[in-house]
């Protein structure tokens, strides 16, 4: 499944949810299903700057594709980073670099987050792009 298809699937899932209370609950459930990263990956290098909570994203390059692992000490950020991990893991660096984050607006997520959480979300998306660029340059 392409990144765009995964994004659209998430947009469609959110469209079925009623109000924002249901949507927050769904995001929290996504976070609960996220496999946490190991404690040795919870380093300053993997810590996302600009998040209200602590959020870590780690990347590994295998067979021409990037895979992300993530965790957070906050339940809502953990759900948000879980969405990003599920969309972008398993794709090539080029696919990730060519992708956009328009699905966030389509879901309406940013407008319902506090300013500090919205900044954290943007920091997470930038980190995913950064990993793609960094691993692309290593090739």
mmCIF file with all atom_site columns, C-alpha atoms in Angstrom:
data_model
loop_
_atom_site.group_PDB
_atom_site.id
_atom_site.type_symbol
_atom_site.label_atom_id
_atom_site.label_alt_id
_atom_site.label_comp_id
_atom_site.label_asym_id
_atom_site.label_entity_id
_atom_site.label_seq_id
_atom_site.pdbx_PDB_ins_code
_atom_site.Cartn_x
_atom_site.Cartn_y
_atom_site.Cartn_z
_atom_site.occupancy
_atom_site.B_iso_or_equiv
_atom_site.pdbx_formal_charge
_atom_site.auth_seq_id
_atom_site.auth_comp_id
_atom_site.auth_asym_id
_atom_site.auth_atom_id
_atom_site.pdbx_PDB_model_num
ATOM 1   C CA . UNK A 1 1   ? 0.000   0.000  0.000  1.00 0.00 ? 1   UNK A CA 1
ATOM 2   C CA . UNK A 1 2   ? 1.384   3.423  -0.907 1.00 0.00 ? 2   UNK A CA 1
ATOM 3   C CA . UNK A 1 3   ? 1.820   6.289  1.541  1.00 0.00 ? 3   UNK A CA 1
ATOM 4   C CA . UNK A 1 4   ? -1.035  8.164  -0.141 1.00 0.00 ? 4   UNK A CA 1
ATOM 5   C CA . UNK A 1 5   ? -3.312  5.127  0.191  1.00 0.00 ? 5   UNK A CA 1
ATOM 6   C CA . UNK A 1 6   ? -2.440  4.771  3.879  1.00 0.00 ? 6   UNK A CA 1
ATOM 7   C CA . UNK A 1 7   ? -3.120  8.469  4.414  1.00 0.00 ? 7   UNK A CA 1
ATOM 8   C CA . UNK A 1 8   ? -6.489  8.213  2.661  1.00 0.00 ? 8   UNK A CA 1
ATOM 9   C CA . UNK A 1 9   ? -7.404  5.155  4.713  1.00 0.00 ? 9   UNK A CA 1
ATOM 10  C CA . UNK A 1 10  ? -6.758  7.157  7.890  1.00 0.00 ? 10  UNK A CA 1
ATOM 11  C CA . UNK A 1 11  ? -8.771  10.123 6.571  1.00 0.00 ? 11  UNK A CA 1
ATOM 12  C CA . UNK A 1 12  ? -11.651 7.746  5.818  1.00 0.00 ? 12  UNK A CA 1
ATOM 13  C CA . UNK A 1 13  ? -11.463 6.218  9.304  1.00 0.00 ? 13  UNK A CA 1
ATOM 14  C CA . UNK A 1 14  ? -11.655 9.670  10.888 1.00 0.00 ? 14  UNK A CA 1
ATOM 15  C CA . UNK A 1 15  ? -14.593 10.611 8.657  1.00 0.00 ? 15  UNK A CA 1
ATOM 16  C CA . UNK A 1 16  ? -16.635 7.784  10.207 1.00 0.00 ? 16  UNK A CA 1
ATOM 17  C CA . UNK A 1 17  ? -16.015 9.059  13.719 1.00 0.00 ? 17  UNK A CA 1
ATOM 18  C CA . UNK A 1 18  ? -18.578 11.465 15.088 1.00 0.00 ? 18  UNK A CA 1
ATOM 19  C CA . UNK A 1 19  ? -17.257 14.256 17.248 1.00 0.00 ? 19  UNK A CA 1
ATOM 20  C CA . UNK A 1 20  ? -13.782 15.105 18.413 1.00 0.00 ? 20  UNK A CA 1
ATOM 21  C CA . UNK A 1 21  ? -14.226 13.155 21.626 1.00 0.00 ? 21  UNK A CA 1
ATOM 22  C CA . UNK A 1 22  ? -14.562 9.997  19.493 1.00 0.00 ? 22  UNK A CA 1
ATOM 23  C CA . UNK A 1 23  ? -11.566 11.035 17.409 1.00 0.00 ? 23  UNK A CA 1
ATOM 24  C CA . UNK A 1 24  ? -9.398  11.628 20.489 1.00 0.00 ? 24  UNK A CA 1
ATOM 25  C CA . UNK A 1 25  ? -10.434 8.237  21.841 1.00 0.00 ? 25  UNK A CA 1
ATOM 26  C CA . UNK A 1 26  ? -9.441  6.645  18.521 1.00 0.00 ? 26  UNK A CA 1
ATOM 27  C CA . UNK A 1 27  ? -6.038  8.377  18.600 1.00 0.00 ? 27  UNK A CA 1
ATOM 28  C CA . UNK A 1 28  ? -5.496  7.185  22.162 1.00 0.00 ? 28  UNK A CA 1
ATOM 29  C CA . UNK A 1 29  ? -6.402  3.620  21.129 1.00 0.00 ? 29  UNK A CA 1
ATOM 30  C CA . UNK A 1 30  ? -3.842  3.822  18.314 1.00 0.00 ? 30  UNK A CA 1
ATOM 31  C CA . UNK A 1 31  ? -1.231  4.835  20.860 1.00 0.00 ? 31  UNK A CA 1
ATOM 32  C CA . UNK A 1 32  ? -2.087  1.888  23.078 1.00 0.00 ? 32  UNK A CA 1
ATOM 33  C CA . UNK A 1 33  ? -1.396  -0.472 20.180 1.00 0.00 ? 33  UNK A CA 1
ATOM 34  C CA . UNK A 1 34  ? 2.012   1.077  19.399 1.00 0.00 ? 34  UNK A CA 1
ATOM 35  C CA . UNK A 1 35  ? 4.870   -1.206 20.300 1.00 0.00 ? 35  UNK A CA 1
ATOM 36  C CA . UNK A 1 36  ? 7.166   0.865  22.524 1.00 0.00 ? 36  UNK A CA 1
ATOM 37  C CA . UNK A 1 37  ? 10.780  1.335  21.583 1.00 0.00 ? 37  UNK A CA 1
ATOM 38  C CA . UNK A 1 38  ? 13.430  -0.126 23.821 1.00 0.00 ? 38  UNK A CA 1
ATOM 39  C CA . UNK A 1 39  ? 14.766  2.013  26.632 1.00 0.00 ? 39  UNK A CA 1
ATOM 40  C CA . UNK A 1 40  ? 18.182  2.259  24.940 1.00 0.00 ? 40  UNK A CA 1
ATOM 41  C CA . UNK A 1 41  ? 16.501  4.083  22.013 1.00 0.00 ? 41  UNK A CA 1
ATOM 42  C CA . UNK A 1 42  ? 15.025  6.736  24.328 1.00 0.00 ? 42  UNK A CA 1
ATOM 43  C CA . UNK A 1 43  ? 18.003  9.006  23.839 1.00 0.00 ? 43  UNK A CA 1
ATOM 44  C CA . UNK A 1 44  ? 18.357  12.743 23.348 1.00 0.00 ? 44  UNK A CA 1
ATOM 45  C CA . UNK A 1 45  ? 19.236  12.010 19.723 1.00 0.00 ? 45  UNK A CA 1
ATOM 46  C CA . UNK A 1 46  ? 15.830  10.378 19.158 1.00 0.00 ? 46  UNK A CA 1
ATOM 47  C CA . UNK A 1 47  ? 13.891  12.861 21.300 1.00 0.00 ? 47  UNK A CA 1
ATOM 48  C CA . UNK A 1 48  ? 11.674  15.178 19.270 1.00 0.00 ? 48  UNK A CA 1
ATOM 49  C CA . UNK A 1 49  ? 12.335  18.797 20.115 1.00 0.00 ? 49  UNK A CA 1
ATOM 50  C CA . UNK A 1 50  ? 9.280   21.025 20.374 1.00 0.00 ? 50  UNK A CA 1
ATOM 51  C CA . UNK A 1 51  ? 6.875   18.495 21.856 1.00 0.00 ? 51  UNK A CA 1
ATOM 52  C CA . UNK A 1 52  ? 5.074   19.185 25.101 1.00 0.00 ? 52  UNK A CA 1
ATOM 53  C CA . UNK A 1 53  ? 5.489   15.517 26.043 1.00 0.00 ? 53  UNK A CA 1
ATOM 54  C CA . UNK A 1 54  ? 8.539   13.393 25.459 1.00 0.00 ? 54  UNK A CA 1
ATOM 55  C CA . UNK A 1 55  ? 8.351   11.719 22.056 1.00 0.00 ? 55  UNK A CA 1
ATOM 56  C CA . UNK A 1 56  ? 11.075  9.528  20.608 1.00 0.00 ? 56  UNK A CA 1
ATOM 57  C CA . UNK A 1 57  ? 11.352  8.406  17.002 1.00 0.00 ? 57  UNK A CA 1
ATOM 58  C CA . UNK A 1 58  ? 14.014  5.979  15.864 1.00 0.00 ? 58  UNK A CA 1
ATOM 59  C CA . UNK A 1 59  ? 14.615  4.878  12.282 1.00 0.00 ? 59  UNK A CA 1
ATOM 60  C CA . UNK A 1 60  ? 16.355  1.948  10.707 1.00 0.00 ? 60  UNK A CA 1
ATOM 61  C CA . UNK A 1 61  ? 17.093  1.284  7.062  1.00 0.00 ? 61  UNK A CA 1
ATOM 62  C CA . UNK A 1 62  ? 16.483  -2.275 5.825  1.00 0.00 ? 62  UNK A CA 1
ATOM 63  C CA . UNK A 1 63  ? 16.241  -3.606 2.283  1.00 0.00 ? 63  UNK A CA 1
ATOM 64  C CA . UNK A 1 64  ? 15.920  -0.133 0.776  1.00 0.00 ? 64  UNK A CA 1
ATOM 65  C CA . UNK A 1 65  ? 13.133  0.964  3.107  1.00 0.00 ? 65  UNK A CA 1
ATOM 66  C CA . UNK A 1 66  ? 12.871  3.023  6.276  1.00 0.00 ? 66  UNK A CA 1
ATOM 67  C CA . UNK A 1 67  ? 11.183  1.623  9.352  1.00 0.00 ? 67  UNK A CA 1
ATOM 68  C CA . UNK A 1 68  ? 10.232  3.764  12.305 1.00 0.00 ? 68  UNK A CA 1
ATOM 69  C CA . UNK A 1 69  ? 9.814   2.923  15.955 1.00 0.00 ? 69  UNK A CA 1
ATOM 70  C CA . UNK A 1 70  ? 8.410   5.454  18.372 1.00 0.00 ? 70  UNK A CA 1
ATOM 71  C CA . UNK A 1 71  ? 7.144   6.034  21.866 1.00 0.00 ? 71  UNK A CA 1
ATOM 72  C CA . UNK A 1 72  ? 5.908   8.836  24.079 1.00 0.00 ? 72  UNK A CA 1
ATOM 73  C CA . UNK A 1 73  ? 5.291   9.452  27.742 1.00 0.00 ? 73  UNK A CA 1
ATOM 74  C CA . UNK A 1 74  ? 1.991   11.146 26.828 1.00 0.00 ? 74  UNK A CA 1
ATOM 75  C CA . UNK A 1 75  ? -1.045  9.192  25.702 1.00 0.00 ? 75  UNK A CA 1
ATOM 76  C CA . UNK A 1 76  ? -2.234  11.602 22.972 1.00 0.00 ? 76  UNK A CA 1
ATOM 77  C CA . UNK A 1 77  ? 1.232   12.194 21.442 1.00 0.00 ? 77  UNK A CA 1
ATOM 78  C CA . UNK A 1 78  ? 1.769   8.434  21.481 1.00 0.00 ? 78  UNK A CA 1
ATOM 79  C CA . UNK A 1 79  ? -1.375  8.021  19.387 1.00 0.00 ? 79  UNK A CA 1
ATOM 80  C CA . UNK A 1 80  ? -0.315  10.765 17.003 1.00 0.00 ? 80  UNK A CA 1
ATOM 81  C CA . UNK A 1 81  ? 3.166   9.337  16.492 1.00 0.00 ? 81  UNK A CA 1
ATOM 82  C CA . UNK A 1 82  ? 1.563   5.902  16.058 1.00 0.00 ? 82  UNK A CA 1
ATOM 83  C CA . UNK A 1 83  ? -0.381  7.281  13.066 1.00 0.00 ? 83  UNK A CA 1
ATOM 84  C CA . UNK A 1 84  ? 2.808   8.634  11.516 1.00 0.00 ? 84  UNK A CA 1
ATOM 85  C CA . UNK A 1 85  ? 4.734   5.401  12.097 1.00 0.00 ? 85  UNK A CA 1
ATOM 86  C CA . UNK A 1 86  ? 1.964   3.316  10.523 1.00 0.00 ? 86  UNK A CA 1
ATOM 87  C CA . UNK A 1 87  ? 1.847   5.547  7.440  1.00 0.00 ? 87  UNK A CA 1
ATOM 88  C CA . UNK A 1 88  ? 5.562   6.025  6.766  1.00 0.00 ? 88  UNK A CA 1
ATOM 89  C CA . UNK A 1 89  ? 7.210   2.778  7.945  1.00 0.00 ? 89  UNK A CA 1
ATOM 90  C CA . UNK A 1 90  ? 8.173   0.376  5.219  1.00 0.00 ? 90  UNK A CA 1
ATOM 91  C CA . UNK A 1 91  ? 8.628   2.910  2.429  1.00 0.00 ? 91  UNK A CA 1
ATOM 92  C CA . UNK A 1 92  ? 11.678  4.075  0.529  1.00 0.00 ? 92  UNK A CA 1
ATOM 93  C CA . UNK A 1 93  ? 13.415  7.297  1.433  1.00 0.00 ? 93  UNK A CA 1
ATOM 94  C CA . UNK A 1 94  ? 12.315  8.776  -1.905 1.00 0.00 ? 94  UNK A CA 1
ATOM 95  C CA . UNK A 1 95  ? 8.651   7.919  -1.292 1.00 0.00 ? 95  UNK A CA 1
ATOM 96  C CA . UNK A 1 96  ? 8.812   9.574  2.114  1.00 0.00 ? 96  UNK A CA 1
ATOM 97  C CA . UNK A 1 97  ? 10.576  12.658 0.760  1.00 0.00 ? 97  UNK A CA 1
ATOM 98  C CA . UNK A 1 98  ? 7.995   12.962 -2.050 1.00 0.00 ? 98  UNK A CA 1
ATOM 99  C CA . UNK A 1 99  ? 5.027   12.601 0.301  1.00 0.00 ? 99  UNK A CA 1
ATOM 100 C CA . UNK A 1 100 ? 3.088   15.381 1.950  1.00 0.00 ? 100 UNK A CA 1
ATOM 101 C CA . UNK A 1 101 ? 1.263   15.759 5.231  1.00 0.00 ? 101 UNK A CA 1
ATOM 102 C CA . UNK A 1 102 ? -2.008  17.074 3.792  1.00 0.00 ? 102 UNK A CA 1
ATOM 103 C CA . UNK A 1 103 ? -3.907  14.249 5.473  1.00 0.00 ? 103 UNK A CA 1
ATOM 104 C CA . UNK A 1 104 ? -3.391  16.038 8.807  1.00 0.00 ? 104 UNK A CA 1
ATOM 105 C CA . UNK A 1 105 ? -5.445  18.971 7.529  1.00 0.00 ? 105 UNK A CA 1
ATOM 106 C CA . UNK A 1 106 ? -8.016  16.648 5.976  1.00 0.00 ? 106 UNK A CA 1
ATOM 107 C CA . UNK A 1 107 ? -8.514  14.982 9.346  1.00 0.00 ? 107 UNK A CA 1
ATOM 108 C CA . UNK A 1 108 ? -8.683  18.423 10.968 1.00 0.00 ? 108 UNK A CA 1
ATOM 109 C CA . UNK A 1 109 ? -6.255  17.314 13.630 1.00 0.00 ? 109 UNK A CA 1
ATOM 110 C CA . UNK A 1 110 ? -4.148  20.455 13.846 1.00 0.00 ? 110 UNK A CA 1
ATOM 111 C CA . UNK A 1 111 ? -7.082  22.755 14.531 1.00 0.00 ? 111 UNK A CA 1
ATOM 112 C CA . UNK A 1 112 ? -8.186  20.671 17.526 1.00 0.00 ? 112 UNK A CA 1
ATOM 113 C CA . UNK A 1 113 ? -4.756  20.450 19.132 1.00 0.00 ? 113 UNK A CA 1
ATOM 114 C CA . UNK A 1 114 ? -3.397  22.994 21.549 1.00 0.00 ? 114 UNK A CA 1
ATOM 115 C CA . UNK A 1 115 ? -0.677  25.204 20.008 1.00 0.00 ? 115 UNK A CA 1
ATOM 116 C CA . UNK A 1 116 ? 2.065   23.293 21.818 1.00 0.00 ? 116 UNK A CA 1
ATOM 117 C CA . UNK A 1 117 ? 0.681   19.916 20.662 1.00 0.00 ? 117 UNK A CA 1
ATOM 118 C CA . UNK A 1 118 ? 0.350   21.237 17.090 1.00 0.00 ? 118 UNK A CA 1
ATOM 119 C CA . UNK A 1 119 ? 4.012   22.317 17.252 1.00 0.00 ? 119 UNK A CA 1
ATOM 120 C CA . UNK A 1 120 ? 4.901   18.845 18.474 1.00 0.00 ? 120 UNK A CA 1
ATOM 121 C CA . UNK A 1 121 ? 3.027   17.263 15.580 1.00 0.00 ? 121 UNK A CA 1
ATOM 122 C CA . UNK A 1 122 ? 4.924   19.435 13.108 1.00 0.00 ? 122 UNK A CA 1
ATOM 123 C CA . UNK A 1 123 ? 8.211   18.504 14.811 1.00 0.00 ? 123 UNK A CA 1
ATOM 124 C CA . UNK A 1 124 ? 7.350   14.804 14.428 1.00 0.00 ? 124 UNK A CA 1
ATOM 125 C CA . UNK A 1 125 ? 6.615   15.189 10.712 1.00 0.00 ? 125 UNK A CA 1
ATOM 126 C CA . UNK A 1 126 ? 9.849   17.122 10.184 1.00 0.00 ? 126 UNK A CA 1
ATOM 127 C CA . UNK A 1 127 ? 11.830  14.383 11.940 1.00 0.00 ? 127 UNK A CA 1
ATOM 128 C CA . UNK A 1 128 ? 10.382  11.714 9.662  1.00 0.00 ? 128 UNK A CA 1
ATOM 129 C CA . UNK A 1 129 ? 11.380  13.781 6.607  1.00 0.00 ? 129 UNK A CA 1
ATOM 130 C CA . UNK A 1 130 ? 14.803  14.398 8.165  1.00 0.00 ? 130 UNK A CA 1
ATOM 131 C CA . UNK A 1 131 ? 15.395  10.656 8.557  1.00 0.00 ? 131 UNK A CA 1
ATOM 132 C CA . UNK A 1 132 ? 14.397  10.113 4.923  1.00 0.00 ? 132 UNK A CA 1
ATOM 133 C CA . UNK A 1 133 ? 16.831  12.774 3.710  1.00 0.00 ? 133 UNK A CA 1
ATOM 134 C CA . UNK A 1 134 ? 19.627  11.528 5.983  1.00 0.00 ? 134 UNK A CA 1
ATOM 135 C CA . UNK A 1 135 ? 19.293  7.907  4.869  1.00 0.00 ? 135 UNK A CA 1
ATOM 136 C CA . UNK A 1 136 ? 18.952  8.991  1.227  1.00 0.00 ? 136 UNK A CA 1
ATOM 137 C CA . UNK A 1 137 ? 22.305  10.754 1.516  1.00 0.00 ? 137 UNK A CA 1
ATOM 138 C CA . UNK A 1 138 ? 23.911  7.640  3.041  1.00 0.00 ? 138 UNK A CA 1
ATOM 139 C CA . UNK A 1 139 ? 23.010  5.522  0.011  1.00 0.00 ? 139 UNK A CA 1
#
